[in-house]
Amino acid sequence: MPIVLFPKKDKPQLARGFSPKVVRLNVRIKEDIEEASLANISRSGLLALSNDISSNRHVTKLDFRHVCFGPEEGSILAKGLATNRVLLDLNLQHNNLSDVGTLAVAQALTEQGVLEALTLDANGIGDVGAYALAEYVSSSRTLKELRLFDNHILQDGGVAIGNAVAKCPTLRHLDLGLNEIGDQGAVAVATALCDYNKLSKLSIRANGITSVGGKALAKALRKDCKLRSLDLRVNRLRDDAVKHIFEALLLNSHLQELDLGRNSIRDDAMEFVAEVILKNKFITKLSFEDNYFTDEAAEVFLKLLQKAEHLSMTEFTIHSNYISEIKLQQIDLFMRTHARELQKKKRENKRQRSQSNVGVGHGHDTRDESKNSAGRQSSGSHSRSTSR
């Protein structure tokens, strides 16, 4: 299974009253609702909603996914967003904002100034929209999460987003998967990571990235950037890119999850992966699903996993290669057993720390009791001497 960096968000409570063709005056989102979603909305309802959002002081999350917003609807919504000062999470995925609607929303959010999470998956956004979002990201001092999965952002738009990442000190999660940012976009993002950026989750899957982009990302990993999860699935990475990435992981102490599924990685990459399995103490999830490894590589993988003394890995995915079922079962069995052992060790360590803390507290109590006893004895002696 691929590593999921950006889990699906639960849809919040439905905001009612915005669907009729003619919405009554002063219809608003109820004051006891902090997170609201829409099922469908009329133009009249959208105008009323935008007006409510402009002065709303209690809704912090709006979920407008799959509500058929186009460029015009995006522009209407943007008017309300510009003067809002409390909204923290805006989800507009699977609409049709295109570049025009995205431009309006990005400009409004620049004025809004407090948003922390923005989701614009599957909105037909191209480079023009990417430029507008890049300007917003560059100016934001609150944005933590930006999702742009499944759009039409090309290399120039990818470069603009990458340059913006370097200027946004708060951004932690970035999803640019299923675009076409290519090597130029990957290099721009990698350069931002090299500047001691605090980005911790990055997905640039399915972007036509080759060894050029892979080597740039390896350079960022070599500098021990703060990245904890990296999704490079469905690109065009070969063994030479894997060489640079895994050599970098010998020096990296932050990356925990790496997905290299559906690339063009073969048995020759084993010599680079082997040392990381034996020496790296931080990787917990590693995926080579749907590549070109054979039984020979699987046998080596199993021996390395068994030999590694400090193995922290709980998930190692190598399905859909040229590997026999028996080899896959052997690796799966080892990983399940190892994961249980790690979990057991974690519980034991937690229990020992808890007992240690109790012991320290008991020691303090004992010393306090000794002091109190000594004080009582001294007081008693003083009283007897006084009576004599």
XYZ file of C-alpha atoms in Angstrom:
388
model
C 0.000 0.000 0.000
C 1.283 3.546 -0.762
C 2.149 5.821 2.107
C -0.693 8.305 2.694
C 0.751 11.689 3.594
C -2.464 13.659 3.424
C -5.378 11.668 4.874
C -8.934 12.512 3.816
C -10.540 15.152 6.010
C -13.890 14.491 7.655
C -16.692 16.714 6.411
C -18.059 19.064 9.106
C -21.689 19.965 9.927
C -23.937 20.994 7.035
C -24.867 24.680 6.844
C -28.527 24.963 5.813
C -30.600 27.763 4.338
C -28.373 28.647 1.355
C -29.933 26.329 -1.265
C -33.232 28.016 -2.357
C -33.229 30.083 -5.532
C -34.284 33.076 -3.476
C -32.695 33.039 -0.034
C -34.473 34.989 2.682
C -32.809 38.108 4.063
C -30.243 37.844 6.868
C -29.784 34.072 6.556
C -26.580 33.189 8.397
C -24.590 30.221 9.644
C -25.788 29.449 13.163
C -23.655 30.910 15.928
C -23.043 27.542 17.590
C -21.364 26.177 14.416
C -17.594 26.538 14.169
C -17.067 24.128 11.263
C -19.496 24.186 8.330
C -19.946 22.437 4.975
C -22.299 22.758 2.004
C -24.159 20.131 -0.007
C -25.425 22.495 -2.729
C -25.949 26.222 -3.001
C -27.822 28.663 -5.225
C -26.425 31.924 -6.572
C -28.677 33.804 -4.171
C -27.397 31.583 -1.352
C -23.780 32.165 -2.350
C -24.261 35.944 -2.218
C -25.828 35.606 1.238
C -23.042 33.264 2.350
C -20.310 35.602 1.130
C -21.957 38.461 3.000
C -22.112 36.348 6.177
C -18.484 35.217 5.868
C -17.298 38.803 5.557
C -18.344 39.592 9.131
C -18.544 36.105 10.656
C -16.722 35.739 13.979
C -17.323 32.093 14.924
C -16.753 29.817 11.882
C -13.126 28.681 11.670
C -13.516 25.950 9.030
C -15.447 25.943 5.727
C -15.715 22.820 3.586
C -17.004 23.569 0.066
C -15.764 20.477 -1.758
C -17.823 19.133 -4.706
C -20.233 22.099 -4.844
C -19.660 23.045 -8.507
C -17.996 26.404 -7.829
C -16.671 27.916 -11.042
C -14.661 31.116 -11.600
C -17.693 33.364 -10.999
C -18.639 31.612 -7.758
C -15.017 31.792 -6.628
C -14.998 35.544 -7.194
C -18.232 36.003 -5.198
C -16.865 33.936 -2.324
C -13.600 35.890 -2.402
C -15.394 39.156 -1.625
C -16.536 37.754 1.691
C -13.186 36.117 2.473
C -11.243 39.368 2.093
C -12.719 40.950 5.238
C -13.024 37.781 7.315
C -10.605 37.567 10.256
C -11.324 34.196 11.906
C -11.368 31.514 9.181
C -8.478 29.036 9.600
C -9.307 26.157 7.226
C -10.793 26.462 3.708
C -11.483 23.380 1.562
C -12.464 24.021 -2.078
C -11.341 20.728 -3.599
C -13.042 19.203 -6.647
C -14.628 22.364 -8.006
C -13.815 24.212 -11.216
C -12.303 27.489 -10.046
C -9.693 27.529 -12.826
C -7.085 30.319 -12.868
C -9.679 33.119 -12.694
C -11.399 31.894 -9.538
C -8.071 30.928 -7.950
C -6.688 34.409 -8.575
C -9.684 35.992 -6.802
C -9.427 33.605 -3.837
C -5.657 34.067 -3.495
C -5.943 37.857 -3.477
C -8.737 37.701 -0.890
C -6.736 35.388 1.377
C -3.766 37.752 1.203
C -6.029 40.421 2.711
C -7.624 37.958 5.144
C -4.251 37.146 6.649
C -5.014 34.374 9.186
C -5.810 31.196 7.178
C -3.807 28.100 8.200
C -4.974 25.401 5.748
C -6.013 25.724 2.085
C -7.180 22.811 -0.091
C -7.581 23.367 -3.841
C -7.263 19.828 -5.220
C -8.748 19.208 -8.675
C -9.717 22.752 -9.687
C -8.145 23.038 -13.124
C -5.488 25.438 -11.851
C -2.686 26.274 -14.295
C 0.426 28.430 -14.070
C -1.515 31.726 -13.835
C -3.345 30.460 -10.773
C -0.072 29.082 -9.403
C 1.549 32.525 -9.706
C -1.320 34.072 -7.734
C -1.060 31.397 -5.051
C 2.707 31.874 -4.915
C 2.244 35.568 -4.141
C -0.218 34.680 -1.380
C 2.070 32.014 0.110
C 5.051 34.377 0.017
C 3.187 36.974 2.058
C 1.479 34.588 4.506
C 2.752 34.260 8.067
C 0.064 31.785 9.177
C -0.372 29.208 6.372
C 0.602 25.690 7.516
C -0.915 23.430 4.854
C -1.381 23.854 1.087
C -2.925 21.147 -1.091
C -2.850 21.485 -4.881
C -3.190 17.836 -5.932
C -4.503 17.027 -9.424
C -4.300 20.374 -11.205
C -2.530 21.570 -14.356
C 0.471 23.347 -12.859
C 3.479 23.171 -15.189
C 7.192 23.801 -14.595
C 6.965 27.598 -14.367
C 4.100 27.415 -11.893
C 6.010 24.796 -9.907
C 9.051 27.059 -9.757
C 6.866 29.944 -8.509
C 5.370 27.760 -5.767
C 8.819 26.444 -4.828
C 10.234 29.957 -4.523
C 7.238 30.965 -2.395
C 7.797 28.044 -0.013
C 11.191 29.495 0.855
C 9.504 32.746 1.960
C 6.732 31.219 4.096
C 8.130 30.388 7.555
C 4.972 28.654 8.795
C 4.285 26.185 5.952
C 4.549 22.555 7.099
C 2.595 20.483 4.536
C 2.700 20.860 0.729
C 0.924 18.597 -1.779
C 1.746 19.229 -5.453
C 0.966 15.683 -6.580
C -0.431 14.906 -10.038
C 0.679 18.111 -11.729
C 3.453 18.613 -14.268
C 6.058 20.631 -12.377
C 8.861 18.416 -13.714
C 12.502 18.732 -12.717
C 12.479 22.539 -12.645
C 9.657 22.616 -10.122
C 11.288 19.863 -8.038
C 14.590 21.756 -8.002
C 12.829 24.936 -6.823
C 11.131 23.072 -3.967
C 14.401 21.329 -3.065
C 16.204 24.684 -2.999
C 13.608 25.975 -0.548
C 14.237 22.935 1.656
C 17.969 23.647 1.614
C 17.317 27.089 3.127
C 16.480 25.470 6.490
C 12.794 25.584 5.658
C 10.521 23.880 8.215
C 8.402 21.974 5.685
C 7.778 18.503 7.168
C 5.473 16.798 4.605
C 5.962 16.981 0.853
C 4.119 15.163 -1.916
C 5.291 15.665 -5.498
C 4.063 12.345 -6.835
C 3.202 11.963 -10.526
C 5.071 15.019 -11.805
C 7.440 13.550 -14.388
C 10.469 14.051 -12.138
C 13.703 12.422 -13.349
C 17.188 12.044 -11.884
C 17.774 15.808 -12.106
C 14.983 16.532 -9.635
C 15.901 13.473 -7.573
C 19.480 14.678 -7.117
C 18.275 18.144 -6.076
C 16.030 16.591 -3.420
C 18.926 14.403 -2.289
C 20.983 17.545 -1.745
C 18.278 18.915 0.554
C 18.152 15.618 2.474
C 21.926 15.655 2.796
C 21.667 19.020 4.517
C 19.342 17.334 7.054
C 16.287 19.409 6.153
C 13.255 19.109 8.447
C 11.283 16.943 6.005
C 9.680 13.923 7.696
C 7.539 12.538 4.845
C 8.437 12.545 1.148
C 6.173 11.136 -1.574
C 7.954 10.609 -4.928
C 5.592 7.945 -6.205
C 4.816 7.645 -9.958
C 7.765 9.609 -11.312
C 10.659 8.652 -13.591
C 13.384 8.083 -11.032
C 16.041 5.505 -11.849
C 18.888 3.842 -9.970
C 21.194 6.873 -10.220
C 18.651 9.077 -8.438
C 18.156 6.387 -5.784
C 21.934 6.347 -5.249
C 22.001 10.052 -4.360
C 18.837 9.912 -2.237
C 20.002 6.954 -0.132
C 23.521 8.300 0.284
C 21.885 11.445 1.658
C 19.780 9.391 4.082
C 22.958 8.231 5.808
C 23.401 11.854 6.927
C 19.731 12.684 7.510
C 18.114 12.403 10.948
C 14.595 13.687 10.175
C 13.018 11.766 7.269
C 10.730 8.981 8.499
C 8.528 8.125 5.495
C 9.685 7.705 1.890
C 7.516 6.495 -1.004
C 9.363 5.552 -4.211
C 6.614 3.364 -5.654
C 6.014 3.154 -9.410
C 9.359 4.478 -10.585
C 12.026 2.633 -12.593
C 14.178 1.177 -9.820
C 15.985 -2.116 -10.407
C 18.189 -4.600 -8.544
C 21.301 -2.473 -9.115
C 19.944 0.018 -6.570
C 20.323 -2.592 -3.815
C 23.879 -1.584 -2.956
C 22.719 1.969 -2.126
C 19.633 0.887 -0.176
C 21.497 -1.759 1.824
C 23.609 0.624 3.894
C 20.582 2.732 4.817
C 18.661 -0.323 6.048
C 21.642 -1.324 8.201
C 22.563 2.102 9.570
C 19.600 4.496 9.423
C 17.675 4.677 12.723
C 14.923 7.055 11.638
C 13.094 5.623 8.592
C 9.828 3.970 9.705
C 8.026 3.565 6.345
C 9.657 2.744 3.016
C 7.860 1.826 -0.208
C 9.325 0.370 -3.419
C 5.954 -0.874 -4.658
C 5.579 -1.469 -8.414
C 9.214 -1.198 -9.509
C 11.521 -3.789 -11.118
C 13.053 -5.694 -8.199
C 13.437 -9.478 -8.555
C 13.660 -12.418 -6.142
C 17.407 -11.876 -5.904
C 16.861 -8.393 -4.484
C 14.064 -9.634 -2.213
C 16.410 -12.230 -0.702
C 18.989 -9.528 0.022
C 16.309 -7.229 1.462
C 15.178 -9.940 3.873
C 18.717 -10.663 5.078
C 19.413 -6.956 5.585
C 16.207 -6.420 7.536
C 17.006 -9.372 9.784
C 20.591 -8.203 10.293
C 19.859 -4.530 11.071
C 20.352 -3.988 14.809
C 18.708 -0.556 15.050
C 15.874 -1.040 12.554
C 13.019 1.397 13.274
C 11.048 0.437 10.180
C 7.471 -0.774 10.697
C 6.354 -0.777 7.033
C 8.389 -2.013 4.074
C 6.329 -2.286 0.884
C 7.724 -4.145 -2.112
C 4.619 -5.628 -3.745
C 3.965 -5.507 -7.512
C 7.603 -6.111 -8.458
C 9.014 -9.202 -10.169
C 9.102 -11.055 -6.869
C 7.566 -14.432 -6.093
C 4.731 -14.743 -3.621
C 6.792 -16.805 -1.173
C 9.457 -14.078 -0.930
C 6.799 -11.404 -0.384
C 5.225 -13.499 2.379
C 8.601 -13.946 4.101
C 9.258 -10.195 4.099
C 5.702 -9.404 5.232
C 5.963 -11.908 8.083
C 9.241 -10.443 9.279
C 7.901 -6.867 9.124
C 4.725 -7.727 11.043
C 6.732 -9.506 13.724
C 9.255 -6.691 13.929
C 6.504 -4.062 14.180
C 4.953 -5.952 17.106
C 8.336 -6.182 18.824
C 8.893 -2.454 18.411
C 5.452 -1.753 19.825
C 6.112 -4.035 22.780
C 9.464 -2.371 23.431
C 7.819 1.033 23.255
C 5.243 0.001 25.880
C 7.944 -1.397 28.142
C 10.007 1.781 27.893
C 6.937 3.845 28.685
C 6.177 1.662 31.716
C 9.769 1.940 32.953
C 9.733 5.710 32.624
C 6.450 5.813 34.508
C 7.875 3.667 37.318
C 11.014 5.800 37.390
C 8.933 8.953 37.778
C 6.939 7.312 40.564
C 10.200 6.318 42.264
C 11.535 9.854 42.062
C 8.287 11.179 43.534
C 8.399 8.555 46.282
C 12.005 9.535 47.061
C 10.960 13.158 47.467
C 8.086 12.097 49.725
C 10.462 9.974 51.859
C 12.916 12.832 52.241
C 10.084 15.201 53.167
C 8.817 12.743 55.771
C 12.335 12.389 57.225
C 12.660 16.152 57.480
C 9.267 16.419 59.162
C 10.172 13.632 61.607
C 13.480 15.265 62.409
C 11.680 18.563 62.945
C 9.221 16.946 65.327
C 12.014 15.299 67.319
C 13.937 18.576 67.576
C 10.778 20.346 68.694
C 10.131 17.684 71.326
C 13.665 17.937 72.696
C 13.390 21.709 72.923
C 10.078 21.413 74.804
C 11.544 18.954 77.355
C 14.597 21.115 78.016
C 12.386 24.129 78.531
C 10.193 22.279 81.067
C 13.263 21.165 83.023
